[in-house]
Coordinates of N, CA, C and O in Angstrom, one line a residue:
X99 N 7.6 3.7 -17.2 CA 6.6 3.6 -16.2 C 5.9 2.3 -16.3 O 5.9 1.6 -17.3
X100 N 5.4 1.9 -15.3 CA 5.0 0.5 -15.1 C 3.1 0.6 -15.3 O 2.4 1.5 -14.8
X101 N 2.8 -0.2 -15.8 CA 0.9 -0.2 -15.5 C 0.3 -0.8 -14.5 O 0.3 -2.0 -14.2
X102 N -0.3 0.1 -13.8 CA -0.8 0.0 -12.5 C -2.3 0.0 -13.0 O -2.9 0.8 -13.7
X103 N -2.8 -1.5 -12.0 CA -4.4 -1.6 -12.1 C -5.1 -0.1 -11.7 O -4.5 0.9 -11.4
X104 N -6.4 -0.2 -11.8 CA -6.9 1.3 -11.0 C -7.3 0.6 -9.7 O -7.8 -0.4 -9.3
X105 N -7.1 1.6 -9.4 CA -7.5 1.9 -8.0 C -8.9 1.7 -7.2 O -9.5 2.7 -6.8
X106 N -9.2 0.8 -7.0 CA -10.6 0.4 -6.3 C -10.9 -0.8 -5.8 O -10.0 -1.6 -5.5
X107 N -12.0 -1.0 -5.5 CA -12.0 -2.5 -4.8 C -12.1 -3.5 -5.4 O -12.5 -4.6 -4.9
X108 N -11.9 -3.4 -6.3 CA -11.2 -5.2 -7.1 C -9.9 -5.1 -7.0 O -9.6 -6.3 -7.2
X109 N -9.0 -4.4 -6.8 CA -8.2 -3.7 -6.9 C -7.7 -4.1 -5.3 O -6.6 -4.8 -5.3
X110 N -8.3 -3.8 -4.2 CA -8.4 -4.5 -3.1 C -8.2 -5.6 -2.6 O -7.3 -6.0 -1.9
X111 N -9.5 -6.4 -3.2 CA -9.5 -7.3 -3.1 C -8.3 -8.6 -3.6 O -7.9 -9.5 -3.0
X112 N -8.1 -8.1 -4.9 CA -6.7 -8.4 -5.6 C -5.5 -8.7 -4.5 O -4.8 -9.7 -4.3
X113 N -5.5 -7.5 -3.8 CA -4.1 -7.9 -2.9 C -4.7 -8.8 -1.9 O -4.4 -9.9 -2.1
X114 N -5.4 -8.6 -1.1 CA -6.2 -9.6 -0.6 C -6.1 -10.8 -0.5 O -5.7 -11.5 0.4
X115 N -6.9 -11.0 -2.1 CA -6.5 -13.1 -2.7 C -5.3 -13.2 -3.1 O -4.8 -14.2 -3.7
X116 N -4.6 -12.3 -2.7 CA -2.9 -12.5 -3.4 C -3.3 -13.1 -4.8 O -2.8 -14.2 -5.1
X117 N -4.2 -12.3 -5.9 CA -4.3 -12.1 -7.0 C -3.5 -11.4 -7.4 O -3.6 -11.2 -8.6
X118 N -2.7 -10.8 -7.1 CA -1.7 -9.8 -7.3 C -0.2 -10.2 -6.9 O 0.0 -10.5 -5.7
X119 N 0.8 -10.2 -7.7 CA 1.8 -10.1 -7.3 C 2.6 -9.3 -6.4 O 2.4 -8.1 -6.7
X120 N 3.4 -9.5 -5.4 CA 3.7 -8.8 -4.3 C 4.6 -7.1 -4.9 O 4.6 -6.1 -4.3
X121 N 5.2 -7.2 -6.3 CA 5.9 -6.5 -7.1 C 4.9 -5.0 -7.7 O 5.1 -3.8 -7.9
X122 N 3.7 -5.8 -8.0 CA 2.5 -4.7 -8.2 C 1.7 -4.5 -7.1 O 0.6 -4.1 -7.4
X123 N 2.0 -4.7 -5.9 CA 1.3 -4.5 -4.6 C 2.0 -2.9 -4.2 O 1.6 -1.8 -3.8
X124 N 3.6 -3.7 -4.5 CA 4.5 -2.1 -3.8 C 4.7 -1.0 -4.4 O 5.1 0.2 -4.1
X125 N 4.5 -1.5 -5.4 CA 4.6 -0.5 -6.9 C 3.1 0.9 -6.5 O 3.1 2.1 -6.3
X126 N 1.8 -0.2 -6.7 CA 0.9 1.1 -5.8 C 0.9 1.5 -4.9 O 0.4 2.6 -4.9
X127 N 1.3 1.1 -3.8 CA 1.7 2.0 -2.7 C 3.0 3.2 -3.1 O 2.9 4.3 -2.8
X128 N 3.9 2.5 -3.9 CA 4.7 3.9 -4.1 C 4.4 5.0 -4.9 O 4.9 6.1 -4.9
X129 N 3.1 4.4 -5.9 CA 3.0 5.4 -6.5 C 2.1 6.2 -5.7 O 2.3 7.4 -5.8
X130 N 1.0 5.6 -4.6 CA 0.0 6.6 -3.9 C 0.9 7.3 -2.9 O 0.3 8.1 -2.1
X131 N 1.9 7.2 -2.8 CA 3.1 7.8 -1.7 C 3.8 8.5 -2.6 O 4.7 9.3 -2.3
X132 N 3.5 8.4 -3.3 CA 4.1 10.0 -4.1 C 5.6 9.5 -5.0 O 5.9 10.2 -6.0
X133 N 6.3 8.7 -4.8 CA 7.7 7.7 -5.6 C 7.2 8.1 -6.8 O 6.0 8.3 -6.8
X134 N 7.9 8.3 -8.2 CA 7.7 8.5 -9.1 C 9.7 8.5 -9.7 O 10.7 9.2 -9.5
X135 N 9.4 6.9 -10.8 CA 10.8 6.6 -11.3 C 10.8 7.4 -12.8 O 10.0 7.6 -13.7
X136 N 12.4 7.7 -12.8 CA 12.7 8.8 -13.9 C 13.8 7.6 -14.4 O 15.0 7.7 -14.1
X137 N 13.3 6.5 -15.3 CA 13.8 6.2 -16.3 C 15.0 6.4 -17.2 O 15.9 5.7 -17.5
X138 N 14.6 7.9 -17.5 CA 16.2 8.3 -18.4 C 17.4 8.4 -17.5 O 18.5 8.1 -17.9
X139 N 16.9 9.0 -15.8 CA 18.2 9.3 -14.6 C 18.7 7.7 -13.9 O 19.9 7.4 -13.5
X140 N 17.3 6.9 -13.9 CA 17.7 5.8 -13.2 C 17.5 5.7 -11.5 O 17.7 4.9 -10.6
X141 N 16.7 7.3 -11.8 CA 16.8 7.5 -10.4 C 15.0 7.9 -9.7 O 14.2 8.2 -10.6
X142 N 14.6 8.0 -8.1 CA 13.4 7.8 -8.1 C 13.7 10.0 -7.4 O 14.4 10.6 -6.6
X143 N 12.3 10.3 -8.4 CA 11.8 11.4 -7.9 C 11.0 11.3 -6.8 O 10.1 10.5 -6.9
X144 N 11.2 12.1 -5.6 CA 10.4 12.0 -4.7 C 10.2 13.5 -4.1 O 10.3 13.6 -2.9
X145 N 10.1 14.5 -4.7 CA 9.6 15.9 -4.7 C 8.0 15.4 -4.2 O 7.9 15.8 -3.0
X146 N 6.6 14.6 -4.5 CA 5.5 14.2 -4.3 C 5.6 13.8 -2.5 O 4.7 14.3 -1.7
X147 N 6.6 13.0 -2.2 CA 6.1 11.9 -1.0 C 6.3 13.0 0.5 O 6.9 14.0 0.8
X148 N 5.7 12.5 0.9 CA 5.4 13.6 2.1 C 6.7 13.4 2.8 O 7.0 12.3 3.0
X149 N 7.5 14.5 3.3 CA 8.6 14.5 4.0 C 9.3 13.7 5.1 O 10.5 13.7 5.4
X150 N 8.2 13.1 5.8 CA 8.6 12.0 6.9 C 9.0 10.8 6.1 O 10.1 10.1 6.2
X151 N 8.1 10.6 5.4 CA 8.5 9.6 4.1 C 9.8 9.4 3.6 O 10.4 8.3 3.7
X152 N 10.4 10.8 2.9 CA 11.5 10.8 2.2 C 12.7 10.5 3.1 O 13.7 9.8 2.8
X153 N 12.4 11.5 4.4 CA 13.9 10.7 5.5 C 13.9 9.5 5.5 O 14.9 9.0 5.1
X154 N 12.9 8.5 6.0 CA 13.1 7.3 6.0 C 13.6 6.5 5.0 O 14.4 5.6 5.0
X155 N 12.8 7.0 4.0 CA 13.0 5.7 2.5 C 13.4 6.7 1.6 O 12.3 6.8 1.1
X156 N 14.2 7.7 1.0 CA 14.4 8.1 0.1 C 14.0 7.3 -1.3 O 13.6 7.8 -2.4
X157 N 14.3 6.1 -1.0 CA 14.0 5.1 -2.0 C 12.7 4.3 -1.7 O 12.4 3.9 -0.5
X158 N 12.1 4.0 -2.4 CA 11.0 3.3 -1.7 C 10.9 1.9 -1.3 O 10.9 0.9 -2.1
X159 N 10.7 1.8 0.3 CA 11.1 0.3 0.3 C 10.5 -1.3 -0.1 O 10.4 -1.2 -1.4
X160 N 10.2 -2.3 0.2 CA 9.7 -3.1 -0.6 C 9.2 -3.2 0.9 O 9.9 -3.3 1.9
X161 N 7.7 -3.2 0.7 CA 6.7 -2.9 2.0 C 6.5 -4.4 2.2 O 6.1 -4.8 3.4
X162 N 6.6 -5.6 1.2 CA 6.1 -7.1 1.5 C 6.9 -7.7 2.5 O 6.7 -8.6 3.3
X163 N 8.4 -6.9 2.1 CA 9.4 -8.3 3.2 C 9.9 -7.0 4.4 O 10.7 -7.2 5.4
X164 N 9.4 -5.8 4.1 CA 10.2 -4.8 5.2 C 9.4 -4.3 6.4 O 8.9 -3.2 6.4
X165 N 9.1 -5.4 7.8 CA 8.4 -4.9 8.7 C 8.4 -3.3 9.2 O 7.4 -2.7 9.5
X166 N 9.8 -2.9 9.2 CA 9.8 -1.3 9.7 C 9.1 -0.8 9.0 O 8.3 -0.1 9.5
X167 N 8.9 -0.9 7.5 CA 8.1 0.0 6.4 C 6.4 -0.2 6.5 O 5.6 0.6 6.4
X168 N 6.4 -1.4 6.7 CA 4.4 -1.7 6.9 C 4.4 -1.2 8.5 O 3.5 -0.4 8.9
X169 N 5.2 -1.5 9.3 CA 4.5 -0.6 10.5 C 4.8 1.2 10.3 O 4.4 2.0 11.1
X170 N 5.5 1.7 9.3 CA 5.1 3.1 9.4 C 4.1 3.2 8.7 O 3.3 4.0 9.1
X171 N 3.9 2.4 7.5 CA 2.4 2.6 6.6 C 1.1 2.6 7.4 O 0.2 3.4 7.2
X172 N 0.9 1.3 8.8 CA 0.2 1.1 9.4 C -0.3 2.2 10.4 O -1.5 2.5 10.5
X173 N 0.8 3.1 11.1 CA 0.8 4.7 11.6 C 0.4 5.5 11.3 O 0.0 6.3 12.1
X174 N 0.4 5.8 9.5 CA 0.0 6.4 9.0 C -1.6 6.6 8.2 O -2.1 7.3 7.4
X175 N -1.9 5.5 8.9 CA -3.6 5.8 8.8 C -4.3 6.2 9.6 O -4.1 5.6 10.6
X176 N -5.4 7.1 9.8 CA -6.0 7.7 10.7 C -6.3 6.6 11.5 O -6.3 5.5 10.8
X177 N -6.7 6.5 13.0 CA -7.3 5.7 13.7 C -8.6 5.7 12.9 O -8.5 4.9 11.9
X178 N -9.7 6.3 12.8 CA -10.9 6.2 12.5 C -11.3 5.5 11.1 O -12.4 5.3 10.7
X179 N -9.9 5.0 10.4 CA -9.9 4.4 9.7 C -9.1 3.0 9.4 O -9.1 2.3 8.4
X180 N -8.4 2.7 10.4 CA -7.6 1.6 10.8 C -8.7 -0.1 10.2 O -8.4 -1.0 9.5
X181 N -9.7 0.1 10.6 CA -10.7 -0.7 10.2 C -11.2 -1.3 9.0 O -11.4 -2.4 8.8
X182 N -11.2 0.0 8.0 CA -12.1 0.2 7.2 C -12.0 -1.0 6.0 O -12.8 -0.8 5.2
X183 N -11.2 -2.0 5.9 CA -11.3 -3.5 5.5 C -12.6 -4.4 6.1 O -13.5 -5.2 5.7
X184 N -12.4 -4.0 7.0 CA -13.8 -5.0 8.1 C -15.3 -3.9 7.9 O -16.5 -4.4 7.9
X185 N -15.1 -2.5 7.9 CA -16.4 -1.6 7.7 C -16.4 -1.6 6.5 O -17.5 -2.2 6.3
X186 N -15.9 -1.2 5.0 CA -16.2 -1.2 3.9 C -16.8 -2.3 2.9 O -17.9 -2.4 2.2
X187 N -15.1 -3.5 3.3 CA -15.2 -4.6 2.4 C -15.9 -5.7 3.0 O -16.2 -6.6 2.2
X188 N -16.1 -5.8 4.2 CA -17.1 -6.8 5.1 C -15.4 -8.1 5.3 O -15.6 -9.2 5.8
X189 N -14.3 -7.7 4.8 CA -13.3 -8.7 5.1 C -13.3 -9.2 6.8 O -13.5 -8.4 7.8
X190 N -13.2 -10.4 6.8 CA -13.2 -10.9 8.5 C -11.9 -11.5 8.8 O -11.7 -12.1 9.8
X191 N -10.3 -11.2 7.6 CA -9.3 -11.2 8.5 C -8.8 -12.7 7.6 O -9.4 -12.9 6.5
X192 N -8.2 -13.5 7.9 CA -7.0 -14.7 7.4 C -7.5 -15.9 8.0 O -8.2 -15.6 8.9
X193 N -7.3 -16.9 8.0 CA -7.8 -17.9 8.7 C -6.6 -18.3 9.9 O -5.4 -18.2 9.6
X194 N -6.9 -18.6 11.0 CA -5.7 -19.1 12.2 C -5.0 -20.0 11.4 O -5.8 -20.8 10.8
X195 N -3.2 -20.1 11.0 CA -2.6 -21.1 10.6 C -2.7 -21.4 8.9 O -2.3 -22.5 8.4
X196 N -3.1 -20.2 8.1 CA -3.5 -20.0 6.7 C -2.7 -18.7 6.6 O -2.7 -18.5 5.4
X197 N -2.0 -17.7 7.3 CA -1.4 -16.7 7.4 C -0.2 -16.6 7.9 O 0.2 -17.5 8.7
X198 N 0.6 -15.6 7.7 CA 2.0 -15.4 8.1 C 2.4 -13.5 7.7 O 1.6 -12.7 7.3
X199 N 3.5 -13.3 8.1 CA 3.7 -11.9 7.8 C 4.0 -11.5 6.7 O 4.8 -10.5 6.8
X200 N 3.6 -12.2 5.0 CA 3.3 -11.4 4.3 C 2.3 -10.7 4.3 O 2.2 -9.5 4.6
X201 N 0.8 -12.0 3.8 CA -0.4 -11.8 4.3 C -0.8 -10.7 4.9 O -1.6 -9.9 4.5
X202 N -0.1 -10.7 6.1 CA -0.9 -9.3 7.4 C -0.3 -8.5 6.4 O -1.1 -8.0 5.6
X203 N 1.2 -8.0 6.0 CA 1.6 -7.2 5.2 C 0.9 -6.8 4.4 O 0.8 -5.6 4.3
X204 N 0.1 -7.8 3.4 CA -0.5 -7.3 2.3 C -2.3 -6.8 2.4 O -3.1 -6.2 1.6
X205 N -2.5 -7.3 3.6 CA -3.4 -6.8 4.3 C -3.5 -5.1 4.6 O -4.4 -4.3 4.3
X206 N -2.0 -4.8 5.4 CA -1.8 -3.7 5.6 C -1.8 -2.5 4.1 O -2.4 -1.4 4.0
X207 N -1.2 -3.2 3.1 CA -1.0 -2.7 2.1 C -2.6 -2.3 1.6 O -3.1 -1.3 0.9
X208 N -3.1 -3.1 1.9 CA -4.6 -3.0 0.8 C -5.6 -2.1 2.0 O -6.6 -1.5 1.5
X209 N -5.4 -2.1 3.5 CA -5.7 -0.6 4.5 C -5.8 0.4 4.1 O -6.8 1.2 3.9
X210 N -4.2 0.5 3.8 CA -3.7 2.0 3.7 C -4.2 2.4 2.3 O -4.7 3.5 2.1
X211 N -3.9 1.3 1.3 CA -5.0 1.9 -0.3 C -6.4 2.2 -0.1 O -6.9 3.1 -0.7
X212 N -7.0 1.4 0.9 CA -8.6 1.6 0.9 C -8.5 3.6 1.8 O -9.5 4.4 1.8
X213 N -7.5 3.8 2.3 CA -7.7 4.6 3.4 C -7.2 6.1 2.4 O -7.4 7.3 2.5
X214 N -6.5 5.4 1.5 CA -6.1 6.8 0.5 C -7.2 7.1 -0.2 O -7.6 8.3 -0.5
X215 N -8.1 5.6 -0.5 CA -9.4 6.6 -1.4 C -10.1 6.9 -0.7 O -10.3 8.1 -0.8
X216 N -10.9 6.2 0.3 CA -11.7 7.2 1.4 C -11.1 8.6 1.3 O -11.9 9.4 1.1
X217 N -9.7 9.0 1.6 CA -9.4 10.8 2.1 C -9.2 10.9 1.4 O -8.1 11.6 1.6
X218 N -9.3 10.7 -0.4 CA -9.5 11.1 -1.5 C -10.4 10.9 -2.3 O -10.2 10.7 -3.5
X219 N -11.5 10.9 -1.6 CA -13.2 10.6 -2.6 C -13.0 9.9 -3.8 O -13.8 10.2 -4.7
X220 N -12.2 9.0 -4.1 CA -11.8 7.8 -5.1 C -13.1 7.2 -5.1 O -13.7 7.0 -4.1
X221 N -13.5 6.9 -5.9 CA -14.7 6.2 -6.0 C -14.5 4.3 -5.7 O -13.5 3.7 -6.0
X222 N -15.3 3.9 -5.3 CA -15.4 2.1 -4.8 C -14.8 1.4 -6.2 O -13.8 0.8 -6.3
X223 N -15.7 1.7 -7.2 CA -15.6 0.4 -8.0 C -15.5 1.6 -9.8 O -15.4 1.0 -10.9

């Protein structure tokens, strides 16, 4: 098993400043999607990931370079929470011409984490 920061808004932020490597970005997304690697098989348990999930990616994909996979992550957040980077963390977004489609990627990545702890009372910090 690999060590995964916790879960909060430094943690956030982290993907954010691309303080974080893109390897430990996808790694928490699979583990909050339920992926879970079995070492001794070699192989990824996914009894955890929600069903729509498992058709698609049986394996978990690498969300930094796989646009199909960040636009279903992106889907998968409530509208009422699509924001919640700009309402929570006060983030105002990438600069024009300082960005590209990792960035928004990891953007999206660090959404969908803020939006797991919201609908799981995870605490901020």
């Amino acid at each position: 098993m690999f060590e995964l920061p916790p879960l909060n808004t430094n943690t956030i932020w982290s993907i954010l400043n691309e303080e974080l490597d893109d390897d430990t970005v996808n790694k928490l997304l699979w583990y909050y999607l339920g992926y879970r690697y079995n070492s001794t098989t070699g192989q990824w348990n996914i009894t955890e990931v929600n069903p729509e999930w498992q058709e698609d990616y049986p394996e978990p994909p690498n969300f930094i370079e796989s646009r199909p996979a960040t636009v279903k992550l992106t889907r998968s957040i409530p509208k009422e929470n699509k924001q919640l980077l700009k309402k929570k963390l006060g983030f105002k977004g990438y600069k024009i011409g300082e960005f590209g489609p990792r960035q928004t990627r990891r953007a999206t990545a660090a959404n969908w984490l803020l939006n797991y702890m919201e609908q799981n009372g995870i605490a901020s910090v």
